[in-house]
């Protein structure tokens, strides 16, 4: 047992199997106990781990408001007349979490006794209780009020998917970057996974830059959205129909016939074909109905306007997934939402199928602004494959990391498959309600604490931990993205660049 901090007392409601209160006897300077802190005590069943739910202070000299008011009217305060400070005491209310045994964690079936001593939880007990992997875990930060790193087991954290949820500016992208750094830092002996990041705002590209902090540039590849291409010979008529949902079955059959002709020509040595070749073949094909041809051409021209269809994939699936490395699909300059969804749908399906056949390593797909790609109330080109990975990815070691500032707009079907949630500050009541519905381990008290979390602190709940914990996210090892700079700094940089551009012009004039 660690240092003693209190003694269990009787209240009208306890001690019970689920709750107990204790008076704080720790007299040294500083805050003796915090709301959310873990404590331990010995009972008839064994070592009980509990969490402080509330802390109250009381003093018998200040119990009657009218007396306090009268005394405070005089020259001398109440504390100068009576030894009031000696009668002040602190009572903490705690909720039992379980009995720690060699076999694991058991439910508490018998209450603690009044007079039992309460201790600060030892590092070893807390680590064992929470399921912390101190040797090879993913270190996301420090557990709040405890000198213990939140090193989470890789399998428990990622295999059944993870969601990082927070309001804008609360630190969700920063936390995701910390997770990526941990994946990049893993050694081959501990098992390395590939990570593919769909970066909507260019917030992760700084990982590929050398300079301040740890240099990850040799393990991070950035693929700019304007350069990303989909190889048309790799696509079937069904996939084209997936990207153009209003394509009819008869149009898809005609397209399939055209694709088969082009594939036959390619095999005979004519070379790869592009979307323009398909369009040309449809135009010259006199066997098909003119109305059908025109309707099909309308769909194909729509897809061509996205400017992502070429003769070969870029990047290739081999480039995207390498053990211990990250690939960033930087879509910050892609403004067409449909184009973003097409890119995600194609590459995520390709990687998932390759993973099922064992051709790529286990991977995690980190999806920034996940609600854009899997909306709750509407359909989206990218939604079906994300649902499929959410349901079946666990069997094939293909994981999702869903990052969103609007959980209420994210598909409940997909979010509910994320068995671990990392939740930073969320204040919107609709989002909080949505989060509570998706995770049964989040109580009303926990939800209230989420809404008041400072920036950089998070709640972790679900498969990765045996009990919900609050952590302080560790500092990044790599250089932060420019998005993290202050408004003053960005305004200053803009004016400096503007002045440099003006100087040569003024000299010429």
Tab-separated table of C-alpha atoms in Angstrom:
chain	number	residue	atom	x	y	z
A	1	UNK	CA	0.000	0.000	0.000
A	2	UNK	CA	1.090	3.579	-0.728
A	3	UNK	CA	0.670	6.514	1.699
A	4	UNK	CA	-2.505	6.703	3.809
A	5	UNK	CA	-4.910	9.545	2.952
A	6	UNK	CA	-8.123	8.811	4.839
A	7	UNK	CA	-10.495	6.630	6.854
A	8	UNK	CA	-13.852	5.165	5.771
A	9	UNK	CA	-16.828	6.700	7.605
A	10	UNK	CA	-20.512	5.851	8.012
A	11	UNK	CA	-23.146	7.791	6.058
A	12	UNK	CA	-26.911	7.233	5.692
A	13	UNK	CA	-26.194	5.387	2.421
A	14	UNK	CA	-23.101	3.418	3.230
A	15	UNK	CA	-20.572	2.027	2.982
A	16	UNK	CA	-22.205	-0.171	0.308
A	17	UNK	CA	-20.806	-2.560	-2.287
A	18	UNK	CA	-20.749	0.249	-4.841
A	19	UNK	CA	-19.914	3.394	-2.845
A	20	UNK	CA	-18.290	4.626	0.321
A	21	UNK	CA	-17.134	7.911	1.848
A	22	UNK	CA	-13.919	8.648	3.712
A	23	UNK	CA	-12.664	11.529	5.780
A	24	UNK	CA	-9.291	12.823	4.619
A	25	UNK	CA	-6.635	12.497	7.333
A	26	UNK	CA	-3.649	13.526	5.194
A	27	UNK	CA	-2.381	16.769	6.805
A	28	UNK	CA	0.573	17.888	4.675
A	29	UNK	CA	0.438	20.980	2.464
A	30	UNK	CA	-1.181	20.786	-0.964
A	31	UNK	CA	-4.383	19.229	-2.261
A	32	UNK	CA	-4.801	15.910	-0.425
A	33	UNK	CA	-7.238	14.276	-2.866
A	34	UNK	CA	-8.739	15.072	-6.278
A	35	UNK	CA	-12.005	14.259	-7.982
A	36	UNK	CA	-11.209	11.476	-10.474
A	37	UNK	CA	-8.205	10.175	-8.505
A	38	UNK	CA	-7.856	6.425	-7.828
A	39	UNK	CA	-7.441	5.075	-4.286
A	40	UNK	CA	-7.066	1.616	-2.794
A	41	UNK	CA	-7.953	-0.127	0.451
A	42	UNK	CA	-7.849	-3.605	1.911
A	43	UNK	CA	-11.139	-5.429	2.522
A	44	UNK	CA	-12.274	-8.940	3.397
A	45	UNK	CA	-12.402	-9.740	-0.349
A	46	UNK	CA	-8.956	-8.370	-1.080
A	47	UNK	CA	-7.492	-5.136	-2.435
A	48	UNK	CA	-10.255	-2.812	-3.640
A	49	UNK	CA	-9.588	-0.102	-6.241
A	50	UNK	CA	-11.945	2.884	-6.114
A	51	UNK	CA	-12.258	6.246	-7.828
A	52	UNK	CA	-13.068	9.520	-6.061
A	53	UNK	CA	-16.330	10.916	-7.476
A	54	UNK	CA	-16.678	14.040	-5.355
A	55	UNK	CA	-14.839	15.974	-2.632
A	56	UNK	CA	-16.578	18.086	0.024
A	57	UNK	CA	-15.300	20.421	2.742
A	58	UNK	CA	-17.202	21.176	5.919
A	59	UNK	CA	-16.741	23.064	9.205
A	60	UNK	CA	-19.142	23.024	12.176
A	61	UNK	CA	-18.425	26.710	12.963
A	62	UNK	CA	-19.810	27.757	9.587
A	63	UNK	CA	-22.968	25.627	9.580
A	64	UNK	CA	-25.350	28.382	10.734
A	65	UNK	CA	-25.453	31.235	8.179
A	66	UNK	CA	-27.076	33.731	10.572
A	67	UNK	CA	-24.330	33.246	13.178
A	68	UNK	CA	-21.574	33.626	10.574
A	69	UNK	CA	-23.186	36.814	9.299
A	70	UNK	CA	-23.408	38.391	12.786
A	71	UNK	CA	-19.847	37.526	13.713
A	72	UNK	CA	-18.465	38.818	10.408
A	73	UNK	CA	-20.164	42.187	11.022
A	74	UNK	CA	-17.820	42.834	13.956
A	75	UNK	CA	-14.203	43.898	13.927
A	76	UNK	CA	-12.951	40.361	14.421
A	77	UNK	CA	-13.708	37.489	12.060
A	78	UNK	CA	-15.074	34.168	13.240
A	79	UNK	CA	-11.738	32.438	12.717
A	80	UNK	CA	-9.949	34.948	15.025
A	81	UNK	CA	-12.404	34.310	17.887
A	82	UNK	CA	-12.846	30.547	17.621
A	83	UNK	CA	-10.433	27.750	16.597
A	84	UNK	CA	-12.480	27.244	13.414
A	85	UNK	CA	-9.550	25.968	11.319
A	86	UNK	CA	-9.142	22.999	13.627
A	87	UNK	CA	-12.696	21.868	12.883
A	88	UNK	CA	-12.469	21.979	9.113
A	89	UNK	CA	-12.395	18.593	7.457
A	90	UNK	CA	-12.638	17.080	3.970
A	91	UNK	CA	-14.912	14.197	2.984
A	92	UNK	CA	-14.444	12.318	-0.292
A	93	UNK	CA	-17.077	10.157	-1.943
A	94	UNK	CA	-15.690	7.161	-3.837
A	95	UNK	CA	-17.093	4.533	-6.179
A	96	UNK	CA	-15.653	1.031	-6.044
A	97	UNK	CA	-14.281	-0.216	-9.357
A	98	UNK	CA	-13.368	-3.776	-8.468
A	99	UNK	CA	-11.322	-6.191	-6.405
A	100	UNK	CA	-7.796	-6.726	-7.689
A	101	UNK	CA	-6.617	-10.345	-7.647
A	102	UNK	CA	-3.877	-12.385	-9.303
A	103	UNK	CA	-6.400	-13.598	-11.886
A	104	UNK	CA	-7.548	-10.092	-12.763
A	105	UNK	CA	-10.411	-7.888	-11.660
A	106	UNK	CA	-13.520	-9.089	-9.834
A	107	UNK	CA	-16.710	-7.311	-8.838
A	108	UNK	CA	-17.079	-6.034	-5.285
A	109	UNK	CA	-19.700	-8.190	-3.537
A	110	UNK	CA	-19.203	-7.082	0.087
A	111	UNK	CA	-18.820	-3.505	1.408
A	112	UNK	CA	-15.733	-2.084	3.074
A	113	UNK	CA	-15.940	-1.418	6.818
A	114	UNK	CA	-16.132	1.938	8.603
A	115	UNK	CA	-12.683	2.664	9.987
A	116	UNK	CA	-10.847	0.986	7.077
A	117	UNK	CA	-7.818	2.973	5.954
A	118	UNK	CA	-7.773	4.480	2.466
A	119	UNK	CA	-4.454	4.801	0.611
A	120	UNK	CA	-3.156	6.433	-2.526
A	121	UNK	CA	-3.161	3.702	-5.156
A	122	UNK	CA	0.293	2.294	-5.828
A	123	UNK	CA	1.742	2.545	-9.333
A	124	UNK	CA	1.868	-1.239	-9.637
A	125	UNK	CA	-1.748	-1.732	-8.526
A	126	UNK	CA	-3.067	0.981	-10.867
A	127	UNK	CA	-1.095	-0.365	-13.810
A	128	UNK	CA	-2.431	-3.868	-13.234
A	129	UNK	CA	-5.979	-2.603	-12.643
A	130	UNK	CA	-6.141	-0.505	-15.824
A	131	UNK	CA	-4.326	-3.036	-18.027
A	132	UNK	CA	-1.406	-0.711	-18.794
A	133	UNK	CA	1.328	-2.180	-21.018
A	134	UNK	CA	4.415	-0.549	-19.476
A	135	UNK	CA	6.884	-2.458	-21.647
A	136	UNK	CA	5.600	-2.024	-25.200
A	137	UNK	CA	2.428	0.062	-25.020
A	138	UNK	CA	1.379	3.131	-27.015
A	139	UNK	CA	2.241	6.090	-24.754
A	140	UNK	CA	-0.426	8.779	-25.140
A	141	UNK	CA	0.430	10.741	-21.992
A	142	UNK	CA	0.145	10.713	-18.174
A	143	UNK	CA	-2.843	9.497	-16.206
A	144	UNK	CA	-4.246	12.528	-14.430
A	145	UNK	CA	-3.249	12.846	-10.730
A	146	UNK	CA	-0.936	9.803	-10.983
A	147	UNK	CA	2.707	9.315	-11.892
A	148	UNK	CA	1.895	6.645	-14.475
A	149	UNK	CA	2.100	6.839	-18.263
A	150	UNK	CA	-0.977	5.817	-20.245
A	151	UNK	CA	0.782	3.104	-22.248
A	152	UNK	CA	-1.987	1.220	-23.999
A	153	UNK	CA	-1.786	-2.235	-25.539
A	154	UNK	CA	-1.565	-1.858	-29.346
A	155	UNK	CA	-4.004	-4.699	-30.087
A	156	UNK	CA	-6.633	-3.535	-27.602
A	157	UNK	CA	-6.361	0.051	-28.808
A	158	UNK	CA	-6.514	-0.479	-32.565
A	159	UNK	CA	-7.795	-3.907	-33.536
A	160	UNK	CA	-11.439	-3.089	-32.825
A	161	UNK	CA	-11.056	0.510	-34.053
A	162	UNK	CA	-10.649	3.773	-32.156
A	163	UNK	CA	-12.440	7.139	-32.295
A	164	UNK	CA	-10.872	10.476	-31.347
A	165	UNK	CA	-13.662	12.955	-30.659
A	166	UNK	CA	-13.509	16.619	-29.628
A	167	UNK	CA	-14.788	20.058	-30.432
A	168	UNK	CA	-12.699	22.276	-32.709
A	169	UNK	CA	-9.489	23.450	-31.020
A	170	UNK	CA	-9.602	20.930	-28.152
A	171	UNK	CA	-6.592	18.949	-29.395
A	172	UNK	CA	-7.956	15.971	-31.346
A	173	UNK	CA	-5.530	16.338	-34.291
A	174	UNK	CA	-2.657	16.889	-31.846
A	175	UNK	CA	-3.631	13.677	-30.012
A	176	UNK	CA	-3.862	11.816	-33.323
A	177	UNK	CA	-0.346	13.052	-34.214
A	178	UNK	CA	0.933	11.664	-30.879
A	179	UNK	CA	-0.652	8.302	-31.755
A	180	UNK	CA	1.037	8.352	-35.179
A	181	UNK	CA	4.419	9.152	-33.592
A	182	UNK	CA	4.034	6.147	-31.304
A	183	UNK	CA	3.339	3.897	-34.300
A	184	UNK	CA	6.387	5.291	-36.110
A	185	UNK	CA	8.607	4.755	-33.040
A	186	UNK	CA	7.810	1.061	-32.661
A	187	UNK	CA	10.580	-1.441	-33.213
A	188	UNK	CA	10.313	-4.453	-35.495
A	189	UNK	CA	10.546	-6.757	-32.465
A	190	UNK	CA	7.424	-5.228	-30.902
A	191	UNK	CA	5.386	-5.427	-34.103
A	192	UNK	CA	4.901	-2.539	-36.524
A	193	UNK	CA	1.769	-1.592	-38.426
A	194	UNK	CA	1.395	0.691	-41.427
A	195	UNK	CA	-0.643	3.871	-41.032
A	196	UNK	CA	-2.517	5.693	-43.789
A	197	UNK	CA	-3.753	9.189	-42.923
A	198	UNK	CA	-6.550	10.897	-44.832
A	199	UNK	CA	-5.579	14.498	-44.068
A	200	UNK	CA	-8.358	16.900	-45.014
A	201	UNK	CA	-6.665	20.095	-43.754
A	202	UNK	CA	-2.954	19.336	-44.135
A	203	UNK	CA	-2.497	19.086	-40.360
A	204	UNK	CA	-0.192	16.050	-40.409
A	205	UNK	CA	2.203	16.972	-43.226
A	206	UNK	CA	4.616	18.488	-40.690
A	207	UNK	CA	5.449	14.893	-39.664
A	208	UNK	CA	7.316	14.565	-42.964
A	209	UNK	CA	9.475	17.642	-42.333
A	210	UNK	CA	12.879	17.504	-40.689
A	211	UNK	CA	13.905	20.213	-38.255
A	212	UNK	CA	12.813	20.757	-34.679
A	213	UNK	CA	12.235	17.664	-32.551
A	214	UNK	CA	12.444	14.039	-33.671
A	215	UNK	CA	12.927	13.591	-37.428
A	216	UNK	CA	10.296	11.243	-38.886
A	217	UNK	CA	10.808	12.376	-42.493
A	218	UNK	CA	12.388	9.043	-43.515
A	219	UNK	CA	9.279	7.169	-42.345
A	220	UNK	CA	6.525	9.508	-43.601
A	221	UNK	CA	5.420	9.980	-47.221
A	222	UNK	CA	3.066	12.751	-48.357
A	223	UNK	CA	0.907	12.364	-51.461
A	224	UNK	CA	-0.697	15.629	-52.566
A	225	UNK	CA	-4.370	15.421	-53.414
A	226	UNK	CA	-3.947	17.059	-56.818
A	227	UNK	CA	-1.479	14.298	-57.807
A	228	UNK	CA	-3.513	11.319	-56.579
A	229	UNK	CA	-4.838	9.199	-59.467
A	230	UNK	CA	-7.039	6.135	-59.908
A	231	UNK	CA	-5.949	3.590	-62.506
A	232	UNK	CA	-8.917	2.968	-64.834
A	233	UNK	CA	-7.741	-0.559	-65.920
A	234	UNK	CA	-8.066	-1.605	-62.261
A	235	UNK	CA	-11.753	-0.677	-62.151
A	236	UNK	CA	-14.803	-2.739	-62.971
A	237	UNK	CA	-18.165	-1.433	-64.210
A	238	UNK	CA	-19.471	-2.078	-60.672
A	239	UNK	CA	-16.880	0.311	-59.206
A	240	UNK	CA	-17.743	2.971	-61.765
A	241	UNK	CA	-21.381	2.586	-60.770
A	242	UNK	CA	-20.373	2.969	-57.132
A	243	UNK	CA	-18.811	6.346	-57.964
A	244	UNK	CA	-21.833	7.345	-60.087
A	245	UNK	CA	-24.803	6.005	-58.074
A	246	UNK	CA	-27.372	7.292	-60.589
A	247	UNK	CA	-25.946	4.989	-63.305
A	248	UNK	CA	-28.652	2.465	-64.245
A	249	UNK	CA	-28.180	-1.306	-64.461
A	250	UNK	CA	-28.473	-1.235	-68.266
A	251	UNK	CA	-25.827	1.527	-68.457
A	252	UNK	CA	-23.541	-0.545	-66.201
A	253	UNK	CA	-23.979	-3.579	-68.464
A	254	UNK	CA	-23.038	-1.521	-71.518
A	255	UNK	CA	-20.033	-0.100	-69.648
A	256	UNK	CA	-18.956	-3.622	-68.637
A	257	UNK	CA	-19.047	-4.718	-72.288
A	258	UNK	CA	-16.889	-1.734	-73.317
A	259	UNK	CA	-14.381	-2.390	-70.495
A	260	UNK	CA	-14.095	-6.051	-71.549
A	261	UNK	CA	-13.297	-4.961	-75.111
A	262	UNK	CA	-10.581	-2.568	-73.895
A	263	UNK	CA	-9.097	-5.188	-71.558
A	264	UNK	CA	-8.920	-7.651	-74.414
A	265	UNK	CA	-7.087	-5.065	-76.521
A	266	UNK	CA	-4.734	-4.297	-73.602
A	267	UNK	CA	-3.864	-7.991	-73.218
A	268	UNK	CA	-3.113	-8.204	-76.936
A	269	UNK	CA	-0.428	-5.527	-76.498
A	270	UNK	CA	-2.235	-2.253	-77.120
A	271	UNK	CA	-1.337	-0.873	-73.677
A	272	UNK	CA	-3.246	0.545	-70.712
A	273	UNK	CA	-6.389	2.566	-71.294
A	274	UNK	CA	-7.859	5.609	-69.560
A	275	UNK	CA	-11.291	7.084	-69.025
A	276	UNK	CA	-10.978	8.963	-72.310
A	277	UNK	CA	-10.576	5.640	-74.107
A	278	UNK	CA	-13.730	4.288	-72.486
A	279	UNK	CA	-15.645	7.394	-73.533
A	280	UNK	CA	-14.318	7.063	-77.089
A	281	UNK	CA	-15.320	3.398	-77.220
A	282	UNK	CA	-18.844	4.164	-75.999
A	283	UNK	CA	-19.191	6.878	-78.656
A	284	UNK	CA	-18.091	4.641	-81.507
A	285	UNK	CA	-20.120	1.650	-80.388
A	286	UNK	CA	-23.048	1.702	-82.820
A	287	UNK	CA	-24.618	-1.462	-81.414
A	288	UNK	CA	-25.934	0.261	-78.317
A	289	UNK	CA	-29.088	2.312	-77.978
A	290	UNK	CA	-28.472	6.017	-78.693
A	291	UNK	CA	-30.414	7.146	-75.589
A	292	UNK	CA	-28.534	4.641	-73.445
A	293	UNK	CA	-25.183	5.790	-74.871
A	294	UNK	CA	-25.972	9.450	-74.189
A	295	UNK	CA	-26.999	8.759	-70.570
A	296	UNK	CA	-23.889	6.659	-69.967
A	297	UNK	CA	-21.647	9.323	-71.493
A	298	UNK	CA	-23.181	11.925	-69.150
A	299	UNK	CA	-22.144	9.816	-66.146
A	300	UNK	CA	-18.641	9.230	-67.525
A	301	UNK	CA	-18.090	12.918	-68.308
A	302	UNK	CA	-19.128	13.748	-64.715
A	303	UNK	CA	-16.457	11.387	-63.413
A	304	UNK	CA	-13.887	12.725	-65.874
A	305	UNK	CA	-14.464	16.256	-64.528
A	306	UNK	CA	-13.068	15.097	-61.166
A	307	UNK	CA	-9.642	14.805	-62.865
A	308	UNK	CA	-8.517	11.740	-60.900
A	309	UNK	CA	-8.816	8.934	-63.473
A	310	UNK	CA	-5.624	7.912	-65.291
A	311	UNK	CA	-4.042	4.753	-66.682
A	312	UNK	CA	-2.250	3.861	-63.419
A	313	UNK	CA	-2.824	4.261	-59.676
A	314	UNK	CA	-0.862	6.915	-57.849
A	315	UNK	CA	0.178	6.122	-55.227
A	316	UNK	CA	0.258	2.343	-55.603
A	317	UNK	CA	-0.997	0.165	-52.767
A	318	UNK	CA	2.610	-0.955	-52.166
A	319	UNK	CA	3.722	2.659	-51.644
A	320	UNK	CA	0.876	3.337	-49.222
A	321	UNK	CA	1.438	0.521	-46.755
A	322	UNK	CA	4.881	-0.209	-45.343
A	323	UNK	CA	5.412	-1.579	-41.800
A	324	UNK	CA	6.345	1.138	-39.331
A	325	UNK	CA	5.742	3.934	-41.849
A	326	UNK	CA	2.984	6.487	-42.480
A	327	UNK	CA	1.460	7.616	-45.759
A	328	UNK	CA	-0.438	10.904	-45.781
A	329	UNK	CA	-3.090	11.561	-48.422
A	330	UNK	CA	-3.025	15.355	-48.248
A	331	UNK	CA	-6.456	16.475	-49.456
A	332	UNK	CA	-6.116	20.066	-48.207
A	333	UNK	CA	-6.160	21.376	-51.799
A	334	UNK	CA	-9.031	19.128	-52.901
A	335	UNK	CA	-12.160	21.216	-52.445
A	336	UNK	CA	-14.678	18.929	-54.139
A	337	UNK	CA	-16.244	16.706	-51.460
A	338	UNK	CA	-17.281	14.079	-54.003
A	339	UNK	CA	-13.685	13.831	-55.230
A	340	UNK	CA	-12.442	13.325	-51.648
A	341	UNK	CA	-14.994	10.569	-51.110
A	342	UNK	CA	-14.083	8.839	-54.383
A	343	UNK	CA	-10.371	8.878	-53.446
A	344	UNK	CA	-11.068	7.456	-49.981
A	345	UNK	CA	-13.513	4.841	-51.263
A	346	UNK	CA	-11.159	3.545	-53.957
A	347	UNK	CA	-7.956	3.360	-51.915
A	348	UNK	CA	-9.538	2.056	-48.701
A	349	UNK	CA	-11.309	-0.723	-50.630
A	350	UNK	CA	-8.094	-1.570	-52.472
A	351	UNK	CA	-6.094	-1.751	-49.208
A	352	UNK	CA	-8.772	-3.760	-47.412
A	353	UNK	CA	-8.926	-6.338	-50.202
A	354	UNK	CA	-5.123	-6.553	-50.320
A	355	UNK	CA	-5.061	-6.986	-46.549
A	356	UNK	CA	-7.572	-9.843	-46.768
A	357	UNK	CA	-5.263	-11.620	-49.207
A	358	UNK	CA	-2.225	-10.894	-46.993
A	359	UNK	CA	-0.445	-8.733	-49.585
A	360	UNK	CA	-0.147	-5.679	-47.313
A	361	UNK	CA	0.826	-5.464	-43.623
A	362	UNK	CA	-1.732	-4.824	-40.869
A	363	UNK	CA	-2.712	-1.172	-41.134
A	364	UNK	CA	-4.693	1.583	-39.481
A	365	UNK	CA	-6.608	4.102	-41.597
A	366	UNK	CA	-6.741	7.459	-39.771
A	367	UNK	CA	-9.672	9.452	-41.062
A	368	UNK	CA	-9.745	13.174	-40.260
A	369	UNK	CA	-13.210	14.813	-40.414
A	370	UNK	CA	-14.733	11.317	-40.478
A	371	UNK	CA	-18.273	12.728	-40.493
A	372	UNK	CA	-17.646	14.045	-44.032
A	373	UNK	CA	-17.025	10.526	-45.329
A	374	UNK	CA	-19.599	8.600	-43.270
A	375	UNK	CA	-22.468	11.014	-42.495
A	376	UNK	CA	-25.229	9.838	-40.178
A	377	UNK	CA	-28.235	11.196	-42.030
A	378	UNK	CA	-27.279	10.818	-45.693
A	379	UNK	CA	-25.559	8.507	-48.141
A	380	UNK	CA	-21.984	8.981	-49.338
A	381	UNK	CA	-19.811	7.161	-51.905
A	382	UNK	CA	-17.273	6.352	-49.181
A	383	UNK	CA	-19.764	5.191	-46.545
A	384	UNK	CA	-20.277	1.515	-47.643
A	385	UNK	CA	-16.572	0.564	-47.552
A	386	UNK	CA	-16.097	2.296	-44.173
A	387	UNK	CA	-19.039	0.290	-42.820
A	388	UNK	CA	-17.481	-2.879	-44.194
A	389	UNK	CA	-14.091	-2.192	-42.591
A	390	UNK	CA	-15.806	-1.207	-39.320
A	391	UNK	CA	-17.695	-4.531	-39.264
A	392	UNK	CA	-15.074	-6.903	-40.686
A	393	UNK	CA	-11.703	-5.164	-40.282
A	394	UNK	CA	-11.035	-6.781	-36.904
A	395	UNK	CA	-10.775	-10.241	-38.517
A	396	UNK	CA	-8.148	-9.062	-41.000
A	397	UNK	CA	-6.209	-6.575	-38.820
A	398	UNK	CA	-7.409	-3.565	-40.795
A	399	UNK	CA	-8.276	-0.813	-38.316
A	400	UNK	CA	-10.029	2.527	-38.422
A	401	UNK	CA	-9.162	5.623	-36.394
A	402	UNK	CA	-12.133	7.978	-36.723
A	403	UNK	CA	-11.386	11.628	-35.942
A	404	UNK	CA	-14.314	14.030	-35.738
A	405	UNK	CA	-15.411	17.306	-34.180
A	406	UNK	CA	-19.109	16.538	-34.803
A	407	UNK	CA	-19.834	13.016	-33.521
A	408	UNK	CA	-23.580	13.588	-33.926
A	409	UNK	CA	-23.056	13.845	-37.702
A	410	UNK	CA	-20.992	10.642	-37.851
A	411	UNK	CA	-22.733	7.376	-38.722
A	412	UNK	CA	-23.825	5.679	-35.495
A	413	UNK	CA	-23.320	2.266	-37.127
A	414	UNK	CA	-19.654	3.028	-37.780
A	415	UNK	CA	-18.957	4.950	-34.555
A	416	UNK	CA	-20.443	2.166	-32.423
A	417	UNK	CA	-17.875	-0.255	-33.902
A	418	UNK	CA	-15.039	1.838	-32.431
A	419	UNK	CA	-14.464	-0.074	-29.201
A	420	UNK	CA	-12.104	2.571	-27.774
A	421	UNK	CA	-12.971	6.259	-27.578
A	422	UNK	CA	-10.459	9.030	-26.877
A	423	UNK	CA	-12.620	12.016	-26.014
A	424	UNK	CA	-11.307	15.521	-25.484
A	425	UNK	CA	-13.436	18.550	-24.649
A	426	UNK	CA	-16.975	18.399	-26.083
A	427	UNK	CA	-19.575	20.982	-25.044
A	428	UNK	CA	-22.358	20.544	-27.613
A	429	UNK	CA	-25.191	18.699	-25.790
A	430	UNK	CA	-26.216	16.836	-28.981
A	431	UNK	CA	-22.661	15.561	-29.473
A	432	UNK	CA	-22.393	14.557	-25.810
A	433	UNK	CA	-25.677	12.666	-26.001
A	434	UNK	CA	-24.496	10.901	-29.175
A	435	UNK	CA	-21.225	9.896	-27.486
A	436	UNK	CA	-23.096	8.555	-24.437
A	437	UNK	CA	-25.336	6.441	-26.657
A	438	UNK	CA	-22.363	4.984	-28.535
A	439	UNK	CA	-20.479	4.023	-25.341
A	440	UNK	CA	-22.350	2.508	-22.413
A	441	UNK	CA	-19.350	3.056	-20.096
A	442	UNK	CA	-19.792	6.835	-20.134
A	443	UNK	CA	-21.963	7.886	-17.178
A	444	UNK	CA	-23.692	11.230	-16.680
A	445	UNK	CA	-20.949	12.330	-14.242
A	446	UNK	CA	-18.251	11.406	-16.765
A	447	UNK	CA	-20.083	13.283	-19.525
A	448	UNK	CA	-20.232	16.378	-17.290
A	449	UNK	CA	-16.457	16.171	-16.800
A	450	UNK	CA	-15.911	15.907	-20.588
A	451	UNK	CA	-17.585	19.278	-21.151
A	452	UNK	CA	-15.181	21.020	-18.748
A	453	UNK	CA	-11.900	19.375	-19.821
A	454	UNK	CA	-9.046	21.812	-20.500
A	455	UNK	CA	-7.268	21.656	-23.863
A	456	UNK	CA	-4.862	18.722	-23.999
A	457	UNK	CA	-6.705	16.479	-21.542
A	458	UNK	CA	-8.733	13.478	-22.667
A	459	UNK	CA	-10.963	10.684	-21.456
A	460	UNK	CA	-10.077	7.194	-22.672
A	461	UNK	CA	-12.865	4.649	-22.432
A	462	UNK	CA	-13.451	1.222	-23.933
A	463	UNK	CA	-11.489	-1.857	-24.964
A	464	UNK	CA	-8.004	-0.361	-24.439
A	465	UNK	CA	-8.494	0.241	-20.689
A	466	UNK	CA	-10.246	-1.762	-17.973
A	467	UNK	CA	-11.728	1.437	-16.540
A	468	UNK	CA	-12.292	4.925	-17.986
A	469	UNK	CA	-9.290	7.196	-17.356
A	470	UNK	CA	-8.500	10.879	-17.793
A	471	UNK	CA	-5.074	11.644	-19.209
A	472	UNK	CA	-2.897	14.637	-20.020
A	473	UNK	CA	-1.815	14.068	-23.626
A	474	UNK	CA	1.972	14.075	-23.907
A	475	UNK	CA	3.861	16.662	-25.957
A	476	UNK	CA	4.599	15.867	-29.576
A	477	UNK	CA	8.135	14.788	-30.456
A	478	UNK	CA	7.886	16.225	-33.963
A	479	UNK	CA	7.405	19.739	-35.239
A	480	UNK	CA	3.841	21.015	-34.867
A	481	UNK	CA	1.764	21.938	-37.885
A	482	UNK	CA	1.498	25.607	-38.863
A	483	UNK	CA	-2.182	25.381	-37.929
A	484	UNK	CA	-1.082	25.362	-34.277
A	485	UNK	CA	0.606	28.781	-34.515
A	486	UNK	CA	-1.071	31.814	-32.944
A	487	UNK	CA	-3.147	34.298	-34.941
A	488	UNK	CA	-0.627	37.081	-34.195
A	489	UNK	CA	2.261	35.006	-35.601
A	490	UNK	CA	0.404	34.103	-38.810
A	491	UNK	CA	-0.646	37.750	-39.340
A	492	UNK	CA	2.975	38.842	-38.872
A	493	UNK	CA	4.263	36.224	-41.322
A	494	UNK	CA	1.727	37.356	-43.942
A	495	UNK	CA	2.815	40.988	-43.757
A	496	UNK	CA	6.505	40.043	-43.896
A	497	UNK	CA	5.922	37.971	-47.058
A	498	UNK	CA	3.912	40.804	-48.575
A	499	UNK	CA	6.717	43.312	-47.929
A	500	UNK	CA	9.285	41.022	-49.578
A	501	UNK	CA	7.100	40.736	-52.670
A	502	UNK	CA	6.638	44.528	-52.869
A	503	UNK	CA	10.364	45.438	-52.662
A	504	UNK	CA	11.479	44.140	-56.115
A	505	UNK	CA	8.467	45.791	-57.782
A	506	UNK	CA	9.190	49.160	-56.140
A	507	UNK	CA	12.854	48.914	-57.169
A	508	UNK	CA	11.871	48.285	-60.775
A	509	UNK	CA	9.468	51.268	-60.796
